[in-house]
Coordinates of N, CA and C and ligand atoms in Angstrom, one line a residue:
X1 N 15.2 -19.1 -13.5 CA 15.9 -18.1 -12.7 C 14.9 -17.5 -11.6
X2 N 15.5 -17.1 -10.7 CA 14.1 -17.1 -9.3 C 14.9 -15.3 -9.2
X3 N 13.4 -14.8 -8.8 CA 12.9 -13.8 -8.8 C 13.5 -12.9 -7.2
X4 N 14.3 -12.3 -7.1 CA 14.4 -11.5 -5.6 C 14.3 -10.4 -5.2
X5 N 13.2 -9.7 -6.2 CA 13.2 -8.2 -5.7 C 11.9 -7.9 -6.3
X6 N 10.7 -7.4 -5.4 CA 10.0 -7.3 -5.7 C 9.5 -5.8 -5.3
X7 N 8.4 -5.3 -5.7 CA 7.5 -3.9 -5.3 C 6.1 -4.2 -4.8
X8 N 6.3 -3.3 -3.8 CA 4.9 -3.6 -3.2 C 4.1 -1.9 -3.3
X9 N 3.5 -1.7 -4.2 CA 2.8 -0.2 -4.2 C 1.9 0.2 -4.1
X10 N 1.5 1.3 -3.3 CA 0.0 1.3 -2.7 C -0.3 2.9 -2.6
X11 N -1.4 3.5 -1.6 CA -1.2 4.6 -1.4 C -0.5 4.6 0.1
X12 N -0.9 3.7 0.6 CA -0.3 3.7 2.2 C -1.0 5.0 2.7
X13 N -2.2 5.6 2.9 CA -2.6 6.8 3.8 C -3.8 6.4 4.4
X14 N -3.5 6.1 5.8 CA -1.9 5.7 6.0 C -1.7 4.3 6.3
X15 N -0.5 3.8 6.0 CA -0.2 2.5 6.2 C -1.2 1.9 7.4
X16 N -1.4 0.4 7.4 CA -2.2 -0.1 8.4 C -1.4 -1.0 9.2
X17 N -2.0 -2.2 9.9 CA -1.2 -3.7 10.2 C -1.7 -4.2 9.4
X18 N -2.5 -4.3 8.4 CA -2.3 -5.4 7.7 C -1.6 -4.7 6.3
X19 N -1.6 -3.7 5.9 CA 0.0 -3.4 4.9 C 1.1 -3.8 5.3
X20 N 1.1 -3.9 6.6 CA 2.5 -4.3 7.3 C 2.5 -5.6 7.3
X21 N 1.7 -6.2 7.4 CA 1.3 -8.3 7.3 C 1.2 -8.3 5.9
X22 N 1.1 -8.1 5.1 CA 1.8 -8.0 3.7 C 3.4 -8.0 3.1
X23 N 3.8 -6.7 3.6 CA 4.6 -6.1 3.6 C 6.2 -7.4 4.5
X24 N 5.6 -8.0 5.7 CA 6.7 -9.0 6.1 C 6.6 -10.6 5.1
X25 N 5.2 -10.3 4.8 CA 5.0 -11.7 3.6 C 6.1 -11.6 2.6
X26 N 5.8 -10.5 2.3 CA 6.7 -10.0 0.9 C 7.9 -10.6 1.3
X27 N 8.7 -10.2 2.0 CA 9.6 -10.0 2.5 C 10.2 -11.2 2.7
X28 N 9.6 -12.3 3.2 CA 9.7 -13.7 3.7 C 10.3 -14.6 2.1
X29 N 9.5 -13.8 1.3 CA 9.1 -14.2 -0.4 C 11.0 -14.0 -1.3
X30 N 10.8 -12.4 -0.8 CA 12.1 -12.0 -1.6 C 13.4 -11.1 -0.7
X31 N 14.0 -11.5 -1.8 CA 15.7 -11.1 -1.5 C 15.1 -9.5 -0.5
X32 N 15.1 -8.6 -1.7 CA 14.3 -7.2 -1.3 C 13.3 -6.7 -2.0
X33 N 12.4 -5.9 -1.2 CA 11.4 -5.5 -1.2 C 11.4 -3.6 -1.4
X34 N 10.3 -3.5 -2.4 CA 10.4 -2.1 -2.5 C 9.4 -1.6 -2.4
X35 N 8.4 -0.6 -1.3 CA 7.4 -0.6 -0.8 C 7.4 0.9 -1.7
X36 N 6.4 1.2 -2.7 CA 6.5 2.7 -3.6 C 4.9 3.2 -3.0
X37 N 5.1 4.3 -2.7 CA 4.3 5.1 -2.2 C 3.8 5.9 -3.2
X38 N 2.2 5.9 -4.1 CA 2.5 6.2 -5.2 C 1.3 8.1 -4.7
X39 N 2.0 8.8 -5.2 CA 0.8 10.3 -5.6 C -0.4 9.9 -6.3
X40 N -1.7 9.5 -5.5 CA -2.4 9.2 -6.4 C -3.6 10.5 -7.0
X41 N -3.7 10.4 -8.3 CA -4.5 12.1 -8.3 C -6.0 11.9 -8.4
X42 N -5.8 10.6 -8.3 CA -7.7 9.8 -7.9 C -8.3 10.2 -6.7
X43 N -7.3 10.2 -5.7 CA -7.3 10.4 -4.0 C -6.9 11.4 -3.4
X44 N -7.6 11.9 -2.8 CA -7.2 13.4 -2.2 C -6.5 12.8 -0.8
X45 N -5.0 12.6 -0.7 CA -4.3 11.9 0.4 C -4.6 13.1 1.8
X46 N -5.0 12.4 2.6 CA -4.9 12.9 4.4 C -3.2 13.4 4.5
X47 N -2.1 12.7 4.2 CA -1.1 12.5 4.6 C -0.2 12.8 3.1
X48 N 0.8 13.7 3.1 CA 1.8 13.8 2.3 C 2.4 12.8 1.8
X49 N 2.8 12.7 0.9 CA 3.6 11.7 0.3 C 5.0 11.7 1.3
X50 N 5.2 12.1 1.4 CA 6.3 12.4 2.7 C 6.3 11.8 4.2
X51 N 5.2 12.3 4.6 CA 4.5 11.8 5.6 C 4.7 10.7 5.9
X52 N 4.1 9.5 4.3 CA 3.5 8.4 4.3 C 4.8 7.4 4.4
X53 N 6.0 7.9 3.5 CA 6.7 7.7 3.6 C 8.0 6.9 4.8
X54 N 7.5 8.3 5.5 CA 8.6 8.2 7.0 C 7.6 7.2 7.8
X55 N 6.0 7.1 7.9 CA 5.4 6.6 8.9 C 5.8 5.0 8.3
X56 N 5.7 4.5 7.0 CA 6.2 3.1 6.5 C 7.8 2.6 7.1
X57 N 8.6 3.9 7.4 CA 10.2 3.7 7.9 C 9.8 3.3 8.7
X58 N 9.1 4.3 9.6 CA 9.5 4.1 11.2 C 8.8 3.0 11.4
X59 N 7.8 2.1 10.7 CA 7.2 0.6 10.9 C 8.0 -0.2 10.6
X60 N 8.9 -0.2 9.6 CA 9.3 -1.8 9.5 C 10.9 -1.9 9.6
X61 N 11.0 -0.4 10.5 CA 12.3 0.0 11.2 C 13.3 -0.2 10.0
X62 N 14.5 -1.0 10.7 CA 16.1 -0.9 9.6 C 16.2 -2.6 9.2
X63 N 15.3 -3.2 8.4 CA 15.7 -4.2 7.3 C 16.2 -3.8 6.4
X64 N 17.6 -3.9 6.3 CA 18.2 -3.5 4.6 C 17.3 -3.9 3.8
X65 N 16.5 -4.9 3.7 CA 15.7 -5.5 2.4 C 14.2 -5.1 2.0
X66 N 14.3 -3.5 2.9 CA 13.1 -2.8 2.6 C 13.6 -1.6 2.5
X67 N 13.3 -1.2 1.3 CA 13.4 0.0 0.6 C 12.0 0.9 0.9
X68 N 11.7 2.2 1.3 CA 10.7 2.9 0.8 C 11.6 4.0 -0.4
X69 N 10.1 4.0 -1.3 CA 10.6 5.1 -2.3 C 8.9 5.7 -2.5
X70 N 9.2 7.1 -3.3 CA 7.8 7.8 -3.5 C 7.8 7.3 -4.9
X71 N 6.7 7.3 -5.6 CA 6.5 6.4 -6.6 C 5.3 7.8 -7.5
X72 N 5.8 7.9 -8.5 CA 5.4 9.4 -9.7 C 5.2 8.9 -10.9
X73 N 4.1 8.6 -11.8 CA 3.6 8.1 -13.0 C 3.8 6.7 -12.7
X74 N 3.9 6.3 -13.6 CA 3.4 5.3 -14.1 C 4.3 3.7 -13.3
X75 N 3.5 2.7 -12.8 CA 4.0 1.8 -11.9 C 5.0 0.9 -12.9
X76 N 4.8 1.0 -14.2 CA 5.2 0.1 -15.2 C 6.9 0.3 -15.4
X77 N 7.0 2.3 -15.3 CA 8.2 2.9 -15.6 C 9.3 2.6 -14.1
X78 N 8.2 2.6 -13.1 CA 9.1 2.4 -12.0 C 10.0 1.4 -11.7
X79 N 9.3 0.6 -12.4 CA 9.6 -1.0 -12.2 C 10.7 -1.2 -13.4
X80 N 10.6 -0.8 -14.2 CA 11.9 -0.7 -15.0 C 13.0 -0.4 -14.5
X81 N 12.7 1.3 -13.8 CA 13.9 1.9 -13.4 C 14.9 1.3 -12.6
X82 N 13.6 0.5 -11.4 CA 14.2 -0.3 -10.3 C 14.5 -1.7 -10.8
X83 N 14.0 -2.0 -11.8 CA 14.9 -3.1 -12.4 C 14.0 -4.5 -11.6
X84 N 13.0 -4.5 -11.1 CA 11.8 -5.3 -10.0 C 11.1 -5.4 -11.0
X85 N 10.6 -6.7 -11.7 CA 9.1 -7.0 -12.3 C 8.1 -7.8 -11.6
X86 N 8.3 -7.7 -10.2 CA 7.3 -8.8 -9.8 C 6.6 -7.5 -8.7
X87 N 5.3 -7.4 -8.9 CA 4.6 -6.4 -8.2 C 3.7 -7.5 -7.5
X88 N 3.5 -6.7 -5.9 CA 2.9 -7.3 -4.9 C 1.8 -6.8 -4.3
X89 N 0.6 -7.2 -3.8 CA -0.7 -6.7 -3.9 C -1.2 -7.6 -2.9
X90 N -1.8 -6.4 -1.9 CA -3.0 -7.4 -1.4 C -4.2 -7.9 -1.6
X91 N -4.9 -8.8 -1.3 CA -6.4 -8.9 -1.8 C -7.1 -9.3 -0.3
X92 N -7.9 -8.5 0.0 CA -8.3 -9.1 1.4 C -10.2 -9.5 0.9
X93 N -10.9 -8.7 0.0 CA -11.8 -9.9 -0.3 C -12.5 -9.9 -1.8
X94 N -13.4 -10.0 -2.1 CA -13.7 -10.3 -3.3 C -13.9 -9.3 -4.2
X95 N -14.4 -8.2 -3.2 CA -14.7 -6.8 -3.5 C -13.3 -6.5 -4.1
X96 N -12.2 -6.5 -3.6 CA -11.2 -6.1 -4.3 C -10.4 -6.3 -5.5
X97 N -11.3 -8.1 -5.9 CA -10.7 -8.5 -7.2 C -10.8 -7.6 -8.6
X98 N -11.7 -7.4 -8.7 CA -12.1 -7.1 -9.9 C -10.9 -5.4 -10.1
X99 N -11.2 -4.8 -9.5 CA -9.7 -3.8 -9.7 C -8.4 -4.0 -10.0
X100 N -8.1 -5.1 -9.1 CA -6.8 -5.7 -8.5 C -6.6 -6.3 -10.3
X101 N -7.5 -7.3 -11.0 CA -7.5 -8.1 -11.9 C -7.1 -6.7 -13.4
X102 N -8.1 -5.8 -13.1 CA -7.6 -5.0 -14.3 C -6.2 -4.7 -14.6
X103 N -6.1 -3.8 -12.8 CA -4.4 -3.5 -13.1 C -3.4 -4.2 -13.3
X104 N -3.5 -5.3 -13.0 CA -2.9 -6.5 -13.0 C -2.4 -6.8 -14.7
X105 N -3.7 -6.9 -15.0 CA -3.4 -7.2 -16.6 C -3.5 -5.7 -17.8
X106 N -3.7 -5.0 -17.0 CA -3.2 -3.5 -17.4 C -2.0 -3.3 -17.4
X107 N -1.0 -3.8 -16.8 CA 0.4 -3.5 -15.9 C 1.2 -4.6 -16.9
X108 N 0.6 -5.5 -17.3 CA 0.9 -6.8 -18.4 C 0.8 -6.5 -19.2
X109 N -0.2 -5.7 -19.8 CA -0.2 -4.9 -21.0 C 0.7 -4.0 -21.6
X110 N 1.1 -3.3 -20.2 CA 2.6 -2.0 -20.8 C 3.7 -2.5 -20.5
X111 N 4.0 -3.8 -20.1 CA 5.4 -4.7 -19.9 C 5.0 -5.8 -19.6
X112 N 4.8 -6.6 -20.9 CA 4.8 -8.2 -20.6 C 5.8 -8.7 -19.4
X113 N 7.1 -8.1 -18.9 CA 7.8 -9.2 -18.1 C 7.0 -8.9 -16.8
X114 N 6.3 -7.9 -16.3 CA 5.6 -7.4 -15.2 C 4.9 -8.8 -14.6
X115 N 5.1 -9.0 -13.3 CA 3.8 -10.1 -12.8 C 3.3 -9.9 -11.8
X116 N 2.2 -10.0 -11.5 CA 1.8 -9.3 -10.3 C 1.4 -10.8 -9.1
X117 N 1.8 -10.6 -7.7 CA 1.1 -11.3 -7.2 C 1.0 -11.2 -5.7
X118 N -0.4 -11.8 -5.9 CA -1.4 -11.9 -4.4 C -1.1 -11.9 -3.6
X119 N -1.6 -11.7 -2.2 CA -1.3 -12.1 -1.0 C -2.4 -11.8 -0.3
X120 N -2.5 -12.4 0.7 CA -4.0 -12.5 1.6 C -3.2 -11.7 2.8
X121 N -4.0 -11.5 3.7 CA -3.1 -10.6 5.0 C -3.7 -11.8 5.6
X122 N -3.0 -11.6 7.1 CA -3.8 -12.5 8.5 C -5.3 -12.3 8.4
X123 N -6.2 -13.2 8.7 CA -7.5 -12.9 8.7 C -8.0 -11.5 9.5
X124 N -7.4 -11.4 10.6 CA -7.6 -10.5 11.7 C -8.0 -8.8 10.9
X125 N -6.8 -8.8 9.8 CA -6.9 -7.6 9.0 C -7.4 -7.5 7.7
X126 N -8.2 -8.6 7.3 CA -9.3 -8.7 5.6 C -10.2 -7.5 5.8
X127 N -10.6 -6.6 7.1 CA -11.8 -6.0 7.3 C -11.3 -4.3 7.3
X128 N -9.7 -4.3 7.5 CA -9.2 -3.1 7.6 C -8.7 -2.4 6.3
X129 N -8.8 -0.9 6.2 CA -8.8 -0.6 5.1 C -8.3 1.1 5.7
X130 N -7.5 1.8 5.3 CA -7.0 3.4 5.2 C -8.5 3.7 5.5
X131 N -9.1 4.0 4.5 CA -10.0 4.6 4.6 C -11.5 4.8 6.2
X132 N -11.3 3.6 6.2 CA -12.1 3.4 7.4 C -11.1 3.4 8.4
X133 N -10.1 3.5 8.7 CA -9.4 3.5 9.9 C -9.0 5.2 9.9
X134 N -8.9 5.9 9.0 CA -8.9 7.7 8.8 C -10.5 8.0 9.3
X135 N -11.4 7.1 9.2 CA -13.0 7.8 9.4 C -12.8 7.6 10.9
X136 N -12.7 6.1 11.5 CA -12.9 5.9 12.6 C -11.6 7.1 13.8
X137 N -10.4 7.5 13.1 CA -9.5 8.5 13.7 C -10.2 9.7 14.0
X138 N -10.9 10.5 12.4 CA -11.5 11.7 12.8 C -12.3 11.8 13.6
X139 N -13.3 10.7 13.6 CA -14.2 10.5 14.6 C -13.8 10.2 16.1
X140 N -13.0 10.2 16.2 CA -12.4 10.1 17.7 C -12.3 8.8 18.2
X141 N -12.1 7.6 17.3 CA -12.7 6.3 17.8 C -10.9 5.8 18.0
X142 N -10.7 4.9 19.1 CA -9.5 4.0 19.0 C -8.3 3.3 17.9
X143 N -7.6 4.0 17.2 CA -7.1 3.4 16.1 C -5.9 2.4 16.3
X144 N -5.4 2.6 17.6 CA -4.3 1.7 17.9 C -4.3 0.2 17.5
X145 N -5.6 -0.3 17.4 CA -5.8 -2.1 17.4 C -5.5 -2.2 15.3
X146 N -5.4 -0.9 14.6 CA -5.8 -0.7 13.4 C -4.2 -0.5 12.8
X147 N -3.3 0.3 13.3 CA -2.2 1.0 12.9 C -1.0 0.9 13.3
X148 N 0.4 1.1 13.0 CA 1.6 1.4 14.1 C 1.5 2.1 14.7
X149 N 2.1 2.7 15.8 CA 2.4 3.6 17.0 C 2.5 5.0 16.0
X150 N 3.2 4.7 15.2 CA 3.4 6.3 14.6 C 2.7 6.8 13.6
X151 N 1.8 5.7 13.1 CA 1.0 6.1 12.5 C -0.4 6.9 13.3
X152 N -0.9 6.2 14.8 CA -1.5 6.5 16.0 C -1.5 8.1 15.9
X153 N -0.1 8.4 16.5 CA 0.2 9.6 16.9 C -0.2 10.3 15.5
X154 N 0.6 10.2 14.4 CA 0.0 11.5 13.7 C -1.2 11.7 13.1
X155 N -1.8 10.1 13.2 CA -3.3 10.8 13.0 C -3.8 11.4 14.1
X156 N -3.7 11.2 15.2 CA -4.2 12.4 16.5 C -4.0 13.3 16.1
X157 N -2.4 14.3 15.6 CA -2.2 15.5 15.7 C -2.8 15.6 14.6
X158 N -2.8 15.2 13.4 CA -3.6 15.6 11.7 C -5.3 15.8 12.3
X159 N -5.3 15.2 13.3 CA -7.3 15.5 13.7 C -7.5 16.5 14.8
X160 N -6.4 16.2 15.5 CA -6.8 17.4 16.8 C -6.4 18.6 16.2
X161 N -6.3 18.9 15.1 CA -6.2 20.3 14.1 C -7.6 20.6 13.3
X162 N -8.5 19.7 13.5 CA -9.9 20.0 12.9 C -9.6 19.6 11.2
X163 N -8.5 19.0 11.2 CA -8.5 18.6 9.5 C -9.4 17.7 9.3
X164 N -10.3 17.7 7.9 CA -10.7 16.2 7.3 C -9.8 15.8 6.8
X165 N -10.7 14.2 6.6 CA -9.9 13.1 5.7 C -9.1 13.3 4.3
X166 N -9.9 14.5 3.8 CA -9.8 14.6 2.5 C -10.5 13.4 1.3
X167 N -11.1 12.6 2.0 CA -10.9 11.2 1.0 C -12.6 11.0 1.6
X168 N -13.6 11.5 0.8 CA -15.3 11.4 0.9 C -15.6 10.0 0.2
X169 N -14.4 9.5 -0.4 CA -15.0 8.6 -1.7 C -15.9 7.7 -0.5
X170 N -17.1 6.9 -1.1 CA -18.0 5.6 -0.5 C -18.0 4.3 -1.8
X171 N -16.6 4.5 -2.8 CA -16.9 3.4 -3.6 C -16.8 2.1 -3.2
X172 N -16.4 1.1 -3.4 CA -17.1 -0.3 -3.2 C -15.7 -1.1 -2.7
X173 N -14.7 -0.6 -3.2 CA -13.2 -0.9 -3.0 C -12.9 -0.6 -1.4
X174 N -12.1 -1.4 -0.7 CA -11.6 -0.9 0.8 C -11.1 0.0 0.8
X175 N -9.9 0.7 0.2 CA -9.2 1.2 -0.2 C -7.9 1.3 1.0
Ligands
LIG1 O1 -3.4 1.6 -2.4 P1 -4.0 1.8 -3.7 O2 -4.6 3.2 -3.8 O3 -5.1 0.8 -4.0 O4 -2.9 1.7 -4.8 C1 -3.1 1.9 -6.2 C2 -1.8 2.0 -6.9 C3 -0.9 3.1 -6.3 C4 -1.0 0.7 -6.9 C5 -2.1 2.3 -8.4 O5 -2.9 3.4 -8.5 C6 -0.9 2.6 -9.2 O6 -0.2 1.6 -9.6 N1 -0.6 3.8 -9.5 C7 0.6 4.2 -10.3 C8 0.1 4.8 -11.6 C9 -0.1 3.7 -12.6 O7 0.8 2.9 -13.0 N2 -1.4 3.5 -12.9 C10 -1.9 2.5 -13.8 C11 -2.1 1.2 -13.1 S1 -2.9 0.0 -14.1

């Protein structure tokens, strides 16, 4: 029996072009697609879950077969709720395996029917990452070649307010 509804869950802060070059992979893949935007309490988000939300709408505009939802505990429960066992993930390089591999089989662990799988983005975007594209924003540097249009604009206004990132982490992950 073939599989048509998948989740793609992330923190999205904020969404990039290459979440979005995932995000039409997916999409290419299955019936529909459920992009969950999860609260993460690891991460101190730039961008409200709300926020992150409406900036993923206004990118991948009006495909019925993309769902945004906010995403609260646990990825395993969501996925039940939504009745989706096939979770979708990027891997842009090596650095990212070894995480990607835990939750993966962490996520298999609390629901064997759960499967997770891969996707590479365009090459163009293996180097882009939230985090460095919020450093290069605060810093005043060009994000447009990095983001959507709406995502552009609100990081301008979220910086021309003297806000930080909120997000100091330097761990090893793109994030
Ligand atoms: O974009 P990120 O921050 O790499 O996404 C991580 C995310 C949101 C997919 C992960 O933290 C997650 O699934 N959170 C939901 C809570 C959960 O189920 N945690 C256990 C995962 S093994």
């Amino acid at each position: 029996m073939g599989v048509s509804r998948a989740i793609y869950p992330g923190s999205f802060d904020p969404v990039t072009l290459g979440h979005l070059d995932i995000i039409h992979r997916a999409r290419q893949l299955f019936d529909s697609l459920i992009v969950a935007v999860a609260e993460n309490e690891a991460k101190s988000a730039l961008f409200t879950a709300e926020e992150r939300i409406m900036m993923i709408e206004e990118a991948v505009g009006d495909d019925p077969g993309i769902t945004v939802k906010r995403l609260d505990g646990l990825l395993v429960d969501f996925a039940r709720a939504e009745e989706a066992f096939v979770v979708i993930r990027g891997l842009r390089a090596v650095s990212d395996f070894e995480f990607e591999f835990q939750m993966a089989l962490m996520n298999r662990r609390l629901e064997p029917h759960l499967e997770t799988i891969f996707l590479t983005p365009q090459e163009d975007y293996t180097f882009l990452s939230s985090r460095i594209v919020k450093e290069v924003g605060r810093l005043g540097g060009d994000v447009t070649p990095f983001v959507p249009t709406p995502v552009v604009l609100r990081l301008k206004s979220k910086f021309s307010g003297g806000a930080s990132d909120g997000n100091s982490s330097t761990g090893q992950r793109l994030g």
